[in-house]
């Protein structure tokens, strides 16, 4: 009898805990979506395709509880999230792959250990600290390097040009994403067997060419996994970005050329932080939960995409599933 | 045409441990030379010294010389000299090691690295080498599919075709059949007999029957030294050394 309990107890507790995790995730989705429902119902598909978020928040806050203003359009925050994450991902991808290649393939062992430690440290810095650094270092730098009074006057009819803009958001995000991609890339590169490298050397390839043509392609799926995790962090990052993004739900206009990079944005997660003071109004509350629902959806799409890409890459390379 | 390879008082070390002792060997061109001997006897070290692949191991050092044709392998001067040397020496490893890309991409990798010919020229060359390796008809459209989907024997023949792409003077084989079934092994042996007409072949093998079947000459290694070398037939029929005799009889 007691023996049976000894066997069954661990089994059932593990099962219960797994079930609890799943239930928690389901509840999160349920809670967020049910809170967002009034706005989703009232806005319909326009939630994803219409603009005017800042104005709508003000109207929603001012509307009465009996007759709340529930029609929101979140195109600008959605584009803000996608653009800032994409820019950061491009920059971080290049930096991280380079850094990982140096750490694994070129640096002497001592230096590699130091660099790896720095990368780990970078990964453990709380995001609000990145935000602070963004405010005291990145924002003034961007302002000094790129923004002139003439430009500010030129673009006054579109937006107020300050150091808090898409470029600053992307720079801050880049440094937050880079450690994740470096760590995963290092693991992937270290997993490439030496026999692979020897193929290249035996053909007379230089070390750089071996890294470029053989090591990195062999490590591709790990590197892509790192990029996808990085993208997840970029989409979800709220505090640091909200400190440097400008806080205006503006859609950067590509016709402005480089100035588009200097437009303020308001990514979804920053919108939640930024507008949370107004959450006492049920309309705004529901709107911010709708932001959360869209973020959840993006996260789900991203993770599905990750699996799809991984599987396609493995199949194309000829590994059995 | 293949080049001859000659080693003169060649010694190799991994840190303090001596892996090869005073190796002197002349490998004639356009023949198959087999290195046999028990594990850890230094035969693979010698093979990998010919194209300086051992240079990648930090603890490796050596004395003495190896010459491939006219070139003194360890006396090369100038930038990219090692790269040029390796270009002229093909190598096939123990494990079939196509890269995770298509068959055609695998074949084009070495040529694209060093030459800027038109794609069609390079693909024609690839087809020619696939034909030599007996893979052209066998694979058909699959040349544009992933190389890792091929069987082990096909993969190894692909690796040989890939090594042939740079038309090397010397080809090094490091136990190329030890991971393969007998039928694939025979196919590869036939292939080696075919390509020795145009290339010098050095093969490390654990399989004495294989050495007997295909090698013109054989060298028997034991504990870092060459115990006996010479024409394969003579060595297997009437070995001069007792050690060789024992090894060939399988009592060692």
Short mmCIF file of C-alpha atoms in Angstrom, two decimals, chain A residues 66-187:
data_model
loop_
_atom_site.label_atom_id
_atom_site.label_comp_id
_atom_site.label_asym_id
_atom_site.label_seq_id
_atom_site.Cartn_x
_atom_site.Cartn_y
_atom_site.Cartn_z
CA UNK A 66 -22.67 54.55 -19.29
CA UNK A 67 -21.73 55.34 -22.85
CA UNK A 68 -18.02 54.48 -23.20
CA UNK A 69 -16.06 55.23 -26.36
CA UNK A 70 -14.84 51.77 -27.31
CA UNK A 71 -13.75 52.14 -30.93
CA UNK A 72 -9.97 51.97 -31.15
CA UNK A 73 -7.51 51.60 -34.02
CA UNK A 74 -4.14 50.19 -33.12
CA UNK A 75 -2.34 50.18 -36.44
CA UNK A 76 0.24 52.70 -35.21
CA UNK A 77 1.26 50.77 -32.08
CA UNK A 78 1.33 47.52 -34.06
CA UNK A 79 3.61 49.04 -36.69
CA UNK A 80 5.69 50.67 -33.95
CA UNK A 81 6.22 47.27 -32.34
CA UNK A 82 7.03 45.53 -35.62
CA UNK A 83 9.38 48.22 -36.95
CA UNK A 84 11.37 48.79 -33.76
CA UNK A 85 11.74 45.04 -33.24
CA UNK A 86 12.71 44.43 -36.85
CA UNK A 87 15.36 47.16 -36.83
CA UNK A 88 16.76 45.94 -33.53
CA UNK A 89 16.74 42.37 -34.79
CA UNK A 90 18.69 43.26 -37.92
CA UNK A 91 21.33 45.19 -35.98
CA UNK A 92 21.50 42.66 -33.17
CA UNK A 93 21.66 39.75 -35.61
CA UNK A 94 24.71 41.13 -37.38
CA UNK A 95 26.43 42.14 -34.12
CA UNK A 96 25.63 38.90 -32.35
CA UNK A 97 26.66 36.54 -35.13
CA UNK A 98 29.92 38.43 -35.51
CA UNK A 99 30.53 38.39 -31.77
CA UNK A 100 29.70 34.70 -31.46
CA UNK A 101 32.01 33.85 -34.36
CA UNK A 102 34.84 35.83 -32.76
CA UNK A 103 34.27 34.26 -29.35
CA UNK A 104 34.11 30.69 -30.66
CA UNK A 105 36.45 30.68 -33.62
CA UNK A 106 39.00 33.46 -33.34
CA UNK A 107 39.59 34.70 -29.81
CA UNK A 108 42.22 32.94 -27.69
CA UNK A 109 40.67 30.95 -24.86
CA UNK A 110 41.28 33.54 -22.13
CA UNK A 111 39.70 36.36 -24.07
CA UNK A 112 36.80 34.13 -25.10
CA UNK A 113 36.06 33.37 -21.44
CA UNK A 114 36.08 37.06 -20.54
CA UNK A 115 33.84 37.93 -23.48
CA UNK A 116 31.40 35.14 -22.63
CA UNK A 117 31.22 36.42 -19.06
CA UNK A 118 30.46 39.93 -20.33
CA UNK A 119 27.71 38.60 -22.55
CA UNK A 120 26.14 36.77 -19.60
CA UNK A 121 26.35 39.92 -17.52
CA UNK A 122 24.67 41.89 -20.28
CA UNK A 123 21.86 39.35 -20.32
CA UNK A 124 21.27 39.74 -16.59
CA UNK A 125 20.93 43.54 -16.55
CA UNK A 126 17.34 44.49 -15.64
CA UNK A 127 15.52 46.16 -18.48
CA UNK A 128 14.81 49.34 -16.55
CA UNK A 129 18.56 49.91 -16.36
CA UNK A 130 18.75 49.64 -20.13
CA UNK A 131 15.98 52.23 -20.18
CA UNK A 132 17.94 54.57 -17.93
CA UNK A 133 21.05 54.20 -20.07
CA UNK A 134 18.83 54.87 -23.05
CA UNK A 135 17.56 58.10 -21.47
CA UNK A 136 20.92 59.44 -20.30
CA UNK A 137 23.13 58.19 -23.14
CA UNK A 138 21.29 57.08 -26.27
CA UNK A 139 18.63 59.79 -26.44
CA UNK A 140 21.08 62.74 -26.11
CA UNK A 141 23.47 61.07 -28.55
CA UNK A 142 20.79 60.53 -31.18
CA UNK A 143 19.65 64.10 -30.66
CA UNK A 144 23.16 65.46 -31.05
CA UNK A 145 24.14 63.35 -34.04
CA UNK A 146 21.03 63.46 -36.17
CA UNK A 147 18.63 66.18 -35.13
CA UNK A 148 18.93 69.87 -35.98
CA UNK A 149 16.55 72.71 -35.19
CA UNK A 150 15.87 73.10 -38.92
CA UNK A 151 14.79 69.49 -39.12
CA UNK A 152 12.56 69.92 -36.10
CA UNK A 153 10.87 72.89 -37.76
CA UNK A 154 10.57 71.04 -41.10
CA UNK A 155 8.82 68.10 -39.52
CA UNK A 156 6.72 70.05 -37.02
CA UNK A 157 3.62 69.54 -39.15
CA UNK A 158 4.05 65.75 -38.85
CA UNK A 159 5.51 65.10 -35.43
CA UNK A 160 7.69 66.60 -32.75
CA UNK A 161 11.22 65.45 -33.41
CA UNK A 162 13.21 64.65 -30.28
CA UNK A 163 15.86 62.16 -29.25
CA UNK A 164 13.07 59.90 -28.06
CA UNK A 165 12.18 58.12 -31.27
CA UNK A 166 12.18 54.89 -33.20
CA UNK A 167 15.96 54.93 -33.69
CA UNK A 168 16.62 55.26 -29.96
CA UNK A 169 14.11 52.47 -29.25
CA UNK A 170 15.79 50.23 -31.77
CA UNK A 171 19.26 50.96 -30.36
CA UNK A 172 18.19 50.22 -26.79
CA UNK A 173 16.37 47.09 -27.91
CA UNK A 174 19.42 45.97 -29.88
CA UNK A 175 21.53 45.88 -26.75
CA UNK A 176 18.82 43.99 -24.91
CA UNK A 177 18.44 41.38 -27.64
CA UNK A 178 22.12 40.92 -28.46
CA UNK A 179 23.09 38.77 -25.44
CA UNK A 180 20.28 36.29 -26.12
CA UNK A 181 21.31 35.83 -29.73
CA UNK A 182 25.01 35.65 -28.85
CA UNK A 183 24.45 32.94 -26.22
CA UNK A 184 22.35 30.78 -28.51
CA UNK A 185 24.71 31.33 -31.43
CA UNK A 186 27.70 30.35 -29.28
CA UNK A 187 25.97 27.11 -28.32
#
